[in-house]
Amino acid sequence: MGSEAPRMGKWAFMPASSDRAQSEHATLCHEGGEIELRYSSAVFEDFLKAIEVIHHDFDRRSQDLDASRMCADDQVRLRSLV
């Protein structure tokens, strides 16, 4: 996942710490409150990773679509100049 804590609306997802002195579970944080994800942290982290992949793929495909439209527009302009 990215360098920032992933967000779900107003809530931030904090992955489980590798430090044994801290909580071994991921948490959702908002306005000083925390919800410890004891049973679902691995599933939730996998879900966020899947959403991130979908988001990046959507952005990439949208840019490809915009680029292909620009190419078509440029071709129309060039034909009109001839």
mmCIF file with all atom_site columns, C-alpha atoms in Angstrom:
data_model
loop_
_atom_site.group_PDB
_atom_site.id
_atom_site.type_symbol
_atom_site.label_atom_id
_atom_site.label_alt_id
_atom_site.label_comp_id
_atom_site.label_asym_id
_atom_site.label_entity_id
_atom_site.label_seq_id
_atom_site.pdbx_PDB_ins_code
_atom_site.Cartn_x
_atom_site.Cartn_y
_atom_site.Cartn_z
_atom_site.occupancy
_atom_site.B_iso_or_equiv
_atom_site.pdbx_formal_charge
_atom_site.auth_seq_id
_atom_site.auth_comp_id
_atom_site.auth_asym_id
_atom_site.auth_atom_id
_atom_site.pdbx_PDB_model_num
ATOM 1  C CA . MET A 1 1  ? 0.000   0.000   0.000   1.00 0.00 ? 1  MET A CA 1
ATOM 2  C CA . GLY A 1 2  ? 1.041   3.624   -0.334  1.00 0.00 ? 2  GLY A CA 1
ATOM 3  C CA . SER A 1 3  ? 3.084   5.644   2.160   1.00 0.00 ? 3  SER A CA 1
ATOM 4  C CA . GLU A 1 4  ? -0.015  7.285   3.697   1.00 0.00 ? 4  GLU A CA 1
ATOM 5  C CA . ALA A 1 5  ? -2.521  5.418   5.800   1.00 0.00 ? 5  ALA A CA 1
ATOM 6  C CA . PRO A 1 6  ? -5.294  4.235   3.470   1.00 0.00 ? 6  PRO A CA 1
ATOM 7  C CA . ARG A 1 7  ? -8.636  5.909   4.165   1.00 0.00 ? 7  ARG A CA 1
ATOM 8  C CA . MET A 1 8  ? -12.151 4.539   4.230   1.00 0.00 ? 8  MET A CA 1
ATOM 9  C CA . GLY A 1 9  ? -14.235 7.691   4.331   1.00 0.00 ? 9  GLY A CA 1
ATOM 10 C CA . LYS A 1 10 ? -13.172 9.559   7.470   1.00 0.00 ? 10 LYS A CA 1
ATOM 11 C CA . TRP A 1 11 ? -11.414 6.506   8.928   1.00 0.00 ? 11 TRP A CA 1
ATOM 12 C CA . ALA A 1 12 ? -7.706  5.759   8.450   1.00 0.00 ? 12 ALA A CA 1
ATOM 13 C CA . PHE A 1 13 ? -6.455  2.171   8.327   1.00 0.00 ? 13 PHE A CA 1
ATOM 14 C CA . MET A 1 14 ? -3.334  1.550   10.406  1.00 0.00 ? 14 MET A CA 1
ATOM 15 C CA . PRO A 1 15 ? -1.718  -1.831  9.647   1.00 0.00 ? 15 PRO A CA 1
ATOM 16 C CA . ALA A 1 16 ? -0.582  -4.080  12.463  1.00 0.00 ? 16 ALA A CA 1
ATOM 17 C CA . SER A 1 17 ? 2.738   -3.049  13.956  1.00 0.00 ? 17 SER A CA 1
ATOM 18 C CA . SER A 1 18 ? 5.717   -5.343  13.624  1.00 0.00 ? 18 SER A CA 1
ATOM 19 C CA . ASP A 1 19 ? 6.808   -4.073  17.071  1.00 0.00 ? 19 ASP A CA 1
ATOM 20 C CA . ARG A 1 20 ? 5.726   -6.657  19.677  1.00 0.00 ? 20 ARG A CA 1
ATOM 21 C CA . ALA A 1 21 ? 5.390   -3.902  22.312  1.00 0.00 ? 21 ALA A CA 1
ATOM 22 C CA . GLN A 1 22 ? 2.507   -2.425  20.334  1.00 0.00 ? 22 GLN A CA 1
ATOM 23 C CA . SER A 1 23 ? -0.760  -3.976  19.217  1.00 0.00 ? 23 SER A CA 1
ATOM 24 C CA . GLU A 1 24 ? -0.473  -6.952  16.897  1.00 0.00 ? 24 GLU A CA 1
ATOM 25 C CA . HIS A 1 25 ? -3.754  -6.019  15.218  1.00 0.00 ? 25 HIS A CA 1
ATOM 26 C CA . ALA A 1 26 ? -4.544  -3.404  12.612  1.00 0.00 ? 26 ALA A CA 1
ATOM 27 C CA . THR A 1 27 ? -6.809  -0.539  13.632  1.00 0.00 ? 27 THR A CA 1
ATOM 28 C CA . LEU A 1 28 ? -9.226  1.924   12.095  1.00 0.00 ? 28 LEU A CA 1
ATOM 29 C CA . CYS A 1 29 ? -8.666  5.443   13.481  1.00 0.00 ? 29 CYS A CA 1
ATOM 30 C CA . HIS A 1 30 ? -10.860 8.551   13.420  1.00 0.00 ? 30 HIS A CA 1
ATOM 31 C CA . GLU A 1 31 ? -10.792 11.697  15.591  1.00 0.00 ? 31 GLU A CA 1
ATOM 32 C CA . GLY A 1 32 ? -8.753  10.036  18.325  1.00 0.00 ? 32 GLY A CA 1
ATOM 33 C CA . GLY A 1 33 ? -10.912 6.914   18.384  1.00 0.00 ? 33 GLY A CA 1
ATOM 34 C CA . GLU A 1 34 ? -9.612  3.494   17.398  1.00 0.00 ? 34 GLU A CA 1
ATOM 35 C CA . ILE A 1 35 ? -11.260 0.233   16.466  1.00 0.00 ? 35 ILE A CA 1
ATOM 36 C CA . GLU A 1 36 ? -8.960  -2.759  16.789  1.00 0.00 ? 36 GLU A CA 1
ATOM 37 C CA . LEU A 1 37 ? -9.456  -5.265  13.975  1.00 0.00 ? 37 LEU A CA 1
ATOM 38 C CA . ARG A 1 38 ? -8.696  -8.454  15.893  1.00 0.00 ? 38 ARG A CA 1
ATOM 39 C CA . TYR A 1 39 ? -10.255 -10.988 13.563  1.00 0.00 ? 39 TYR A CA 1
ATOM 40 C CA . SER A 1 40 ? -10.497 -9.164  10.259  1.00 0.00 ? 40 SER A CA 1
ATOM 41 C CA . SER A 1 41 ? -7.220  -7.231  9.937   1.00 0.00 ? 41 SER A CA 1
ATOM 42 C CA . ALA A 1 42 ? -5.661  -9.543  7.306   1.00 0.00 ? 42 ALA A CA 1
ATOM 43 C CA . VAL A 1 43 ? -8.874  -9.689  5.264   1.00 0.00 ? 43 VAL A CA 1
ATOM 44 C CA . PHE A 1 44 ? -9.349  -5.910  5.498   1.00 0.00 ? 44 PHE A CA 1
ATOM 45 C CA . GLU A 1 45 ? -5.737  -5.257  4.456   1.00 0.00 ? 45 GLU A CA 1
ATOM 46 C CA . ASP A 1 46 ? -6.181  -7.597  1.450   1.00 0.00 ? 46 ASP A CA 1
ATOM 47 C CA . PHE A 1 47 ? -9.398  -5.740  0.576   1.00 0.00 ? 47 PHE A CA 1
ATOM 48 C CA . LEU A 1 48 ? -7.616  -2.366  0.673   1.00 0.00 ? 48 LEU A CA 1
ATOM 49 C CA . LYS A 1 49 ? -4.799  -3.711  -1.518  1.00 0.00 ? 49 LYS A CA 1
ATOM 50 C CA . ALA A 1 50 ? -7.364  -4.988  -4.047  1.00 0.00 ? 50 ALA A CA 1
ATOM 51 C CA . ILE A 1 51 ? -9.147  -1.611  -4.057  1.00 0.00 ? 51 ILE A CA 1
ATOM 52 C CA . GLU A 1 52 ? -5.797  0.144   -4.597  1.00 0.00 ? 52 GLU A CA 1
ATOM 53 C CA . VAL A 1 53 ? -5.037  -2.106  -7.603  1.00 0.00 ? 53 VAL A CA 1
ATOM 54 C CA . ILE A 1 54 ? -8.501  -1.426  -9.052  1.00 0.00 ? 54 ILE A CA 1
ATOM 55 C CA . HIS A 1 55 ? -8.028  2.322   -8.512  1.00 0.00 ? 55 HIS A CA 1
ATOM 56 C CA . HIS A 1 56 ? -4.622  2.384   -10.238 1.00 0.00 ? 56 HIS A CA 1
ATOM 57 C CA . ASP A 1 57 ? -5.936  0.261   -13.118 1.00 0.00 ? 57 ASP A CA 1
ATOM 58 C CA . PHE A 1 58 ? -8.942  2.570   -13.525 1.00 0.00 ? 58 PHE A CA 1
ATOM 59 C CA . ASP A 1 59 ? -6.674  5.647   -13.560 1.00 0.00 ? 59 ASP A CA 1
ATOM 60 C CA . ARG A 1 60 ? -4.364  4.036   -16.129 1.00 0.00 ? 60 ARG A CA 1
ATOM 61 C CA . ARG A 1 61 ? -7.241  3.007   -18.390 1.00 0.00 ? 61 ARG A CA 1
ATOM 62 C CA . SER A 1 62 ? -8.833  6.453   -18.087 1.00 0.00 ? 62 SER A CA 1
ATOM 63 C CA . GLN A 1 63 ? -5.564  8.098   -19.138 1.00 0.00 ? 63 GLN A CA 1
ATOM 64 C CA . ASP A 1 64 ? -5.230  5.663   -22.058 1.00 0.00 ? 64 ASP A CA 1
ATOM 65 C CA . LEU A 1 65 ? -8.791  6.528   -23.124 1.00 0.00 ? 65 LEU A CA 1
ATOM 66 C CA . ASP A 1 66 ? -8.090  10.265  -22.865 1.00 0.00 ? 66 ASP A CA 1
ATOM 67 C CA . ALA A 1 67 ? -4.907  9.821   -24.931 1.00 0.00 ? 67 ALA A CA 1
ATOM 68 C CA . SER A 1 68 ? -6.732  7.864   -27.644 1.00 0.00 ? 68 SER A CA 1
ATOM 69 C CA . ARG A 1 69 ? -9.442  10.539  -27.802 1.00 0.00 ? 69 ARG A CA 1
ATOM 70 C CA . MET A 1 70 ? -6.808  13.251  -28.156 1.00 0.00 ? 70 MET A CA 1
ATOM 71 C CA . CYS A 1 71 ? -5.214  11.309  -30.992 1.00 0.00 ? 71 CYS A CA 1
ATOM 72 C CA . ALA A 1 72 ? -8.563  11.017  -32.769 1.00 0.00 ? 72 ALA A CA 1
ATOM 73 C CA . ASP A 1 73 ? -9.224  14.738  -32.263 1.00 0.00 ? 73 ASP A CA 1
ATOM 74 C CA . ASP A 1 74 ? -5.775  15.576  -33.636 1.00 0.00 ? 74 ASP A CA 1
ATOM 75 C CA . GLN A 1 75 ? -6.427  13.406  -36.699 1.00 0.00 ? 75 GLN A CA 1
ATOM 76 C CA . VAL A 1 76 ? -9.719  15.211  -37.369 1.00 0.00 ? 76 VAL A CA 1
ATOM 77 C CA . ARG A 1 77 ? -7.985  18.595  -37.074 1.00 0.00 ? 77 ARG A CA 1
ATOM 78 C CA . LEU A 1 78 ? -5.213  17.520  -39.439 1.00 0.00 ? 78 LEU A CA 1
ATOM 79 C CA . ARG A 1 79 ? -7.733  16.269  -42.015 1.00 0.00 ? 79 ARG A CA 1
ATOM 80 C CA . SER A 1 80 ? -9.618  19.562  -41.849 1.00 0.00 ? 80 SER A CA 1
ATOM 81 C CA . LEU A 1 81 ? -6.414  21.468  -42.662 1.00 0.00 ? 81 LEU A CA 1
ATOM 82 C CA . VAL A 1 82 ? -5.876  19.495  -45.894 1.00 0.00 ? 82 VAL A CA 1
#
